[in-house]
mmCIF file of C-alpha atoms in Angstrom:
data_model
loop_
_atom_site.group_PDB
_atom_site.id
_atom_site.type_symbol
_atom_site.label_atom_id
_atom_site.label_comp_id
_atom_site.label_asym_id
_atom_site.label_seq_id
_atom_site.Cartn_x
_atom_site.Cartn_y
_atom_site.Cartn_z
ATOM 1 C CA UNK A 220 22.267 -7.968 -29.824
ATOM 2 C CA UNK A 221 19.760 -9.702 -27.424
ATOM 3 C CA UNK A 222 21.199 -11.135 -23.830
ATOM 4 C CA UNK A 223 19.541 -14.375 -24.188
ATOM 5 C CA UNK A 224 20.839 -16.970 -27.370
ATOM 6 C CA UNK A 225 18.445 -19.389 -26.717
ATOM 7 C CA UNK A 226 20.093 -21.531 -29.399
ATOM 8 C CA UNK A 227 23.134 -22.359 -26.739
ATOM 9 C CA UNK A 228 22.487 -24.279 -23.487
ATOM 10 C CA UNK A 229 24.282 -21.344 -21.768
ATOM 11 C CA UNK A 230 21.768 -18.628 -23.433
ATOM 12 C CA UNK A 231 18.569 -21.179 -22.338
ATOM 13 C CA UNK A 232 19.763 -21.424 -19.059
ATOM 14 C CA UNK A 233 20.421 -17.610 -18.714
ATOM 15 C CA UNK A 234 17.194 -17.085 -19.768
ATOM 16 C CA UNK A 235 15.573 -19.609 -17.912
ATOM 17 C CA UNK A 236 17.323 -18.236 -14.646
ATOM 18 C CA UNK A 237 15.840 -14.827 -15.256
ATOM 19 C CA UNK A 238 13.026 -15.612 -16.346
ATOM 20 C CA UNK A 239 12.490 -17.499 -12.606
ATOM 21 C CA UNK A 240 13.872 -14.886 -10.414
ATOM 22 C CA UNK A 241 13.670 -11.284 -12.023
ATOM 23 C CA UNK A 242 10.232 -11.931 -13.624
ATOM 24 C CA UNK A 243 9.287 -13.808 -10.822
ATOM 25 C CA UNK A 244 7.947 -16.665 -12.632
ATOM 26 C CA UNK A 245 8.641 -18.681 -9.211
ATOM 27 C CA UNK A 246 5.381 -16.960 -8.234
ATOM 28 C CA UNK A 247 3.447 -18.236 -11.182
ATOM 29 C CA UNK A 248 4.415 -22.210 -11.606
ATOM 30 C CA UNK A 249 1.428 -23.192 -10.195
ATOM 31 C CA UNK A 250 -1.178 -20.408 -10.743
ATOM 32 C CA UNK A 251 -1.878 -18.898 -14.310
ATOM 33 C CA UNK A 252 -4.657 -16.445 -12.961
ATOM 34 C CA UNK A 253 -6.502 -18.110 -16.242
ATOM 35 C CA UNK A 254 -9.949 -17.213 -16.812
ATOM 36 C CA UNK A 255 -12.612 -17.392 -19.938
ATOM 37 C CA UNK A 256 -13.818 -14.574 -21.103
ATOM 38 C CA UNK A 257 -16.276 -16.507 -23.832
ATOM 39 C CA UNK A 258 -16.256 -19.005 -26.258
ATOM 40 C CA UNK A 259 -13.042 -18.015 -28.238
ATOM 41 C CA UNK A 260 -10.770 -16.055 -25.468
ATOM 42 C CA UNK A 261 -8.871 -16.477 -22.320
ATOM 43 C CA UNK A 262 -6.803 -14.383 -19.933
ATOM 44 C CA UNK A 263 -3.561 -15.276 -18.104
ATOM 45 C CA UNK A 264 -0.696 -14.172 -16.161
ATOM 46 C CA UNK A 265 2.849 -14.287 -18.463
ATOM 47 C CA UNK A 266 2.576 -17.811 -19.914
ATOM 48 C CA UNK A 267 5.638 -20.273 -19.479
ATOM 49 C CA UNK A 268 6.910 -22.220 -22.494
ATOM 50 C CA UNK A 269 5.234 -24.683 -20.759
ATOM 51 C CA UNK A 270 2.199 -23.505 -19.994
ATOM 52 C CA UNK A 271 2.175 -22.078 -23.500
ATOM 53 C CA UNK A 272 1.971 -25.769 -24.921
ATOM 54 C CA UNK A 273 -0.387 -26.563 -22.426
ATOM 55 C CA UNK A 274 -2.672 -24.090 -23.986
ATOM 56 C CA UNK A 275 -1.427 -25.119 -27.475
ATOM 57 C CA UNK A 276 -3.352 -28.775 -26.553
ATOM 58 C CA UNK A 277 -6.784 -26.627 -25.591
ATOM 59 C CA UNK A 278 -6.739 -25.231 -28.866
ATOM 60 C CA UNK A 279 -5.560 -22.110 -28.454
ATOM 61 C CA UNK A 280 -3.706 -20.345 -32.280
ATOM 62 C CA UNK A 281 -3.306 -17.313 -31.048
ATOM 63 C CA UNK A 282 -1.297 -15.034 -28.215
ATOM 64 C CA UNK A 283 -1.279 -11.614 -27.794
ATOM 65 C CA UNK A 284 1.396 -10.143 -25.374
ATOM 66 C CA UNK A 285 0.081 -7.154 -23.670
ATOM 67 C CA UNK A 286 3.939 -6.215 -22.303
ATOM 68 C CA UNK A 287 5.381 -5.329 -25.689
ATOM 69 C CA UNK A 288 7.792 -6.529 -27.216
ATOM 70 C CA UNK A 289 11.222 -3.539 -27.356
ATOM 71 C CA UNK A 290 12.340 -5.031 -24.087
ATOM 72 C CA UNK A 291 15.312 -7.610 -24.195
ATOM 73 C CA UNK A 292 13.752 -10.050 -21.217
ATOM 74 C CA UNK A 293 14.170 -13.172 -20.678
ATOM 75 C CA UNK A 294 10.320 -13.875 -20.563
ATOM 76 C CA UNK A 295 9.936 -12.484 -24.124
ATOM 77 C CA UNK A 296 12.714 -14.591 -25.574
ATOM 78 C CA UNK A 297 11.316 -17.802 -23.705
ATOM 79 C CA UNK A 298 7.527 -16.651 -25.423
ATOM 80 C CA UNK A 299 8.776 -15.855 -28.685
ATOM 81 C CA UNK A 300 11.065 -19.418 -29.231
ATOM 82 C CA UNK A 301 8.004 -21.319 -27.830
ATOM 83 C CA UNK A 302 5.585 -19.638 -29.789
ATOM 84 C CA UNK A 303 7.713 -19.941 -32.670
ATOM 85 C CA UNK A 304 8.442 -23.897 -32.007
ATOM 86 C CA UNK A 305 4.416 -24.526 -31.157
ATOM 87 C CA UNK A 306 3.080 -22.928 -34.456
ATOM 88 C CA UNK A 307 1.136 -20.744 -32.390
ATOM 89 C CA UNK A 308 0.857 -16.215 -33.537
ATOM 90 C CA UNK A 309 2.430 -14.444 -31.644
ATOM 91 C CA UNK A 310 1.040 -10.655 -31.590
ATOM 92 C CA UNK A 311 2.597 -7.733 -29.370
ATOM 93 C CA UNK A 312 -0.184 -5.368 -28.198
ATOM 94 C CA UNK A 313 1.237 -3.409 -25.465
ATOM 95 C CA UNK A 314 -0.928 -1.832 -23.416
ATOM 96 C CA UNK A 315 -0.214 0.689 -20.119
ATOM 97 C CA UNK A 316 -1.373 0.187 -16.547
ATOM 98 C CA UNK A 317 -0.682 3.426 -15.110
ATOM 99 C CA UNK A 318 -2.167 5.578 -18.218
ATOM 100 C CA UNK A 319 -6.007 5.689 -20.008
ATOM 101 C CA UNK A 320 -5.212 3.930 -23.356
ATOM 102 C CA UNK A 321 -4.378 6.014 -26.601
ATOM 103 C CA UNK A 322 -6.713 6.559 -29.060
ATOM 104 C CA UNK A 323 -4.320 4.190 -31.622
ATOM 105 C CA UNK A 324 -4.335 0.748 -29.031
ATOM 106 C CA UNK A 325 -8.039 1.267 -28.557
ATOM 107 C CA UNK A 326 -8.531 1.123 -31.933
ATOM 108 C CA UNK A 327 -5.854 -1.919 -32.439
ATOM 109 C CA UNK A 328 -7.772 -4.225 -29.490
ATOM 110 C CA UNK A 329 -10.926 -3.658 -31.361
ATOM 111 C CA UNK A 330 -8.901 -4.636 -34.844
ATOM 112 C CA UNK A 331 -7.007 -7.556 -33.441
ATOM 113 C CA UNK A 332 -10.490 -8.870 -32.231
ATOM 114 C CA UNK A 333 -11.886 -8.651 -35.313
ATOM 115 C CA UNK A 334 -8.981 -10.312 -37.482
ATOM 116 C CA UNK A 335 -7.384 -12.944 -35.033
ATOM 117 C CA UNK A 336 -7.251 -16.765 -35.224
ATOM 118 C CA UNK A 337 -9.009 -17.675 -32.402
ATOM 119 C CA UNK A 338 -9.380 -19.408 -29.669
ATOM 120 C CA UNK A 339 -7.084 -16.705 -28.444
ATOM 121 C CA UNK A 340 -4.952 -15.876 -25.297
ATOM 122 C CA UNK A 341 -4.301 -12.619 -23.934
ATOM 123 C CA UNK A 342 -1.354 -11.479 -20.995
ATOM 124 C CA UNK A 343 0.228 -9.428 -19.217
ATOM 125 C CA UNK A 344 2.865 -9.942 -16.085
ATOM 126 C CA UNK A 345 -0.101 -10.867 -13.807
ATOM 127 C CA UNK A 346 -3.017 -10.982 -15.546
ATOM 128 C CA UNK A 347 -5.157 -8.367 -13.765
ATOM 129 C CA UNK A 348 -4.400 -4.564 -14.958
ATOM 130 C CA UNK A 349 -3.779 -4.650 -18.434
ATOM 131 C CA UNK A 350 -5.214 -8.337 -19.316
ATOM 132 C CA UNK A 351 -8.324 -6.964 -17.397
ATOM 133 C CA UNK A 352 -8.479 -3.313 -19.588
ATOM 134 C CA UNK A 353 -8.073 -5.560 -23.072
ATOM 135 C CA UNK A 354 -10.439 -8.156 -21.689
ATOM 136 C CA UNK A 355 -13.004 -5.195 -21.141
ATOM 137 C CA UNK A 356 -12.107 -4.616 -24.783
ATOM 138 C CA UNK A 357 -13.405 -7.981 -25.875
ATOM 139 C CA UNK A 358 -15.890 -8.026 -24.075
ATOM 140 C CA UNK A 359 -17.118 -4.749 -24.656
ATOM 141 C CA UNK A 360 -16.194 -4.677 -28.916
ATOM 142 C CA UNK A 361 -16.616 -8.436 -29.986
ATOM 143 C CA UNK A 362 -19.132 -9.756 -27.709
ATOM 144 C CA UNK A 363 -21.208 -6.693 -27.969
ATOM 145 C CA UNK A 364 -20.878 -6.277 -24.117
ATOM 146 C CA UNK A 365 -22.343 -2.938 -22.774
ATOM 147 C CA UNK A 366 -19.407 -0.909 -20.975
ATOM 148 C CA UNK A 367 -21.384 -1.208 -17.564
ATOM 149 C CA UNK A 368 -20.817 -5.067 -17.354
ATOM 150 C CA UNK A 369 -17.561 -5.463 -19.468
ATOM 151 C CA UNK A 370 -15.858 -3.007 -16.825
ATOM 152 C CA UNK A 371 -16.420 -5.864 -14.437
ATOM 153 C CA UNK A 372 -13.440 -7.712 -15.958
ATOM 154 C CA UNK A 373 -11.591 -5.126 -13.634
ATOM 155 C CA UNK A 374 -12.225 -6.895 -10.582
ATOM 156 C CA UNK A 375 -9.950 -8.242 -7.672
ATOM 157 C CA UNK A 376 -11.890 -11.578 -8.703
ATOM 158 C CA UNK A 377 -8.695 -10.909 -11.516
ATOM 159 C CA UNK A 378 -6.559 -9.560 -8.633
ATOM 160 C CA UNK A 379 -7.151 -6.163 -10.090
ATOM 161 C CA UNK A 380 -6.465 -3.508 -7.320
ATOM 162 C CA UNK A 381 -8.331 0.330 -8.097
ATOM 163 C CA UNK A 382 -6.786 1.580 -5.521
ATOM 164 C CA UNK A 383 -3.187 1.915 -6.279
ATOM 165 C CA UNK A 384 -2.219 3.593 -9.610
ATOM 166 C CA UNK A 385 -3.944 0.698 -11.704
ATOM 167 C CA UNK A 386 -7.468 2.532 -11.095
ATOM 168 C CA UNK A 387 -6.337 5.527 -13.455
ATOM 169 C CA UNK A 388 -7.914 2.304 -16.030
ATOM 170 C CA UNK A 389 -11.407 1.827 -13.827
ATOM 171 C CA UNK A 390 -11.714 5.779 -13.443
ATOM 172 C CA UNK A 391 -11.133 6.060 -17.574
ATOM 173 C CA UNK A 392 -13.968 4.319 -17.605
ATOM 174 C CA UNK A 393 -15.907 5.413 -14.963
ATOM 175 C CA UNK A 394 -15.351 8.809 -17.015
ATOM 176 C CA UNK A 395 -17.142 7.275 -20.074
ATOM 177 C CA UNK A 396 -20.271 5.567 -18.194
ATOM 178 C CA UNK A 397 -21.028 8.043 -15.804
ATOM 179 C CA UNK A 398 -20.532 11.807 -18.401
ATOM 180 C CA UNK A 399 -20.611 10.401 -21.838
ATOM 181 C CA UNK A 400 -22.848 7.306 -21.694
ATOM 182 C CA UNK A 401 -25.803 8.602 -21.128
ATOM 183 C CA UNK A 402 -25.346 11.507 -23.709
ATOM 184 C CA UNK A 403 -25.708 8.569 -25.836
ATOM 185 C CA UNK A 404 -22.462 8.310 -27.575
ATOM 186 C CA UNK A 405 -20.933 5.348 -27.653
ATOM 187 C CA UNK A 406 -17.159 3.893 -26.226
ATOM 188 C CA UNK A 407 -15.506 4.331 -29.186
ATOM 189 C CA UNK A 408 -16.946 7.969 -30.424
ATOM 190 C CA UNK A 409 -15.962 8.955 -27.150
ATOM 191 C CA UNK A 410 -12.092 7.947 -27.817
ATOM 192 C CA UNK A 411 -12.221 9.019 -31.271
ATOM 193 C CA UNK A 412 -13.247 13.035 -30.042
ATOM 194 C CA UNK A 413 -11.047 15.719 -28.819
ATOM 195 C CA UNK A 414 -13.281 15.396 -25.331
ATOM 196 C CA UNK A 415 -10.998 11.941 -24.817
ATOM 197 C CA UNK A 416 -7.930 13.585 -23.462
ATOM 198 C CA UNK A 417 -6.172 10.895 -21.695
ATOM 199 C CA UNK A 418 -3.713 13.202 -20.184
ATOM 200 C CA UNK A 419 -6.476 15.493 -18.360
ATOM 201 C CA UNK A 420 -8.040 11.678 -17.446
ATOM 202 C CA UNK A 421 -4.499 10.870 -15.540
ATOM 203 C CA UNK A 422 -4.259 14.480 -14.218
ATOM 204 C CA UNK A 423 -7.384 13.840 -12.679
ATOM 205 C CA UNK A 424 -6.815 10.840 -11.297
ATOM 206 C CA UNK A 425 -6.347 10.142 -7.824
ATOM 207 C CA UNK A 426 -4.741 6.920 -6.359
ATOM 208 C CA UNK A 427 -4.899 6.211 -2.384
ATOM 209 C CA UNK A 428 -1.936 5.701 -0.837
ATOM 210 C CA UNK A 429 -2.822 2.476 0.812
ATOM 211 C CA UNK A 430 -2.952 1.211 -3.034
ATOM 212 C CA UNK A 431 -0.297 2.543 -4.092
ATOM 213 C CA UNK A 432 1.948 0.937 -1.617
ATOM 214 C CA UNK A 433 0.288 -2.084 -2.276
ATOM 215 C CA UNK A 434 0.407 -2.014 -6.107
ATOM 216 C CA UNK A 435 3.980 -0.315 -6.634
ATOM 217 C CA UNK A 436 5.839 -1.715 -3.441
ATOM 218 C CA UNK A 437 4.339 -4.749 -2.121
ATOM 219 C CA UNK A 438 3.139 -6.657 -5.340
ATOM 220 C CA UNK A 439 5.825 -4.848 -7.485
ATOM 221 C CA UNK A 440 2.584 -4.458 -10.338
ATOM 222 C CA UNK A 441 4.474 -3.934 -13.847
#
């Protein structure tokens, strides 16, 4: 049984309350942290029902929510309803903020941007940790990026902090380009062999405290 019954005006406005205050959509009603990444794909904080139309009118067929979708929240049953309503795909990809990827999501980010309806949209909660790992993604596996630039989507340009826990993603691949790279094998070898180990990655990662308190207790990062 889900909280929100979005078919009742009770159930909307439950969600629509929630959504507001404990996803902190208040934060987000004028800035959607939006950016292109190319022709065919754009980044974004959690999209509104109405920013999701908005983006509906640009073109956009398809959205891919990096937060998952086993969570009964009021932002997912606001996305799904619009999404639904607006005739626009709506794919769960979650991804982690605090973890290297697994082997399996690496290899469904490089799937999804091979199969998807674009133009495309890709979130998280705030658009810079795991937005900025799958935009490195697209960058890096469908525009034929080389790892060295596409790791520049994690960049406090996105509001992307390293410092705090979220770097465990720039040090994952700081791991690739500065031991594996110039063996010569490639991003995706590299997370396909047993020397990817993303629980020795996170063991070895070290956050500074400064960031931490930023990321975990100042801007609450999901």
């Amino acid at each position: 049984m889900t909280r929100y019954d979005l078919s009742t005006p009770a159930g909307r406005f439950k969600a629509g309350w929630d959504y507001v205050w404990k996803d902190h959509a208040f934060l987000r009603v004028g800035f959607m942290n939006a950016h292109w990444l190319g022709p065919d794909l754009v980044r974004t904080n959690q999209p509104s029902p109405r920013q999701l139309a908005y983006w509906k009118s640009q073109g956009v067929r398809t959205i891919i929510n990096l937060r998952g979708s086993d969570r009964d929240e009021a932002w997912f049953a606001l996305e799904k309803d619009a999404c639904a309503r607006l005739g626009l795909t709506l794919i769960s990809a979650p991804l982690d903020s605090r973890d290297p990827p697994q082997k399996d999501r690496v290899h469904r980010a490089r799937e999804l941007f091979r199969t998807i309806a674009y133009p495309a949209l890709i979130h998280c909660k705030s658009g810079a940790d795991r937005a900025g790992m799958m935009a490195v993604f697209y960058r890096h596996f469908h525009l034929g990026e080389p790892m060295s630039e596409a790791i520049g989507q994690l960049s406090k340009k996105y509001l992307h902090h390293r410092e705090g826990l979220t770097g465990v993603l720039d040090y994952t691949l700081e791991t690739y380009l500065n031991d594996v790279e110039p063996t010569g094998v490639s991003f995706i070898d590299w997370v396909d062999s047993d020397a990817y180990d993303p629980k020795a990655i996170r063991a070895a990662f070290k956050a500074g405290w400064g960031g931490t308190l930023l990321t975990e207790k100042l801007l609450r990062r999901e």
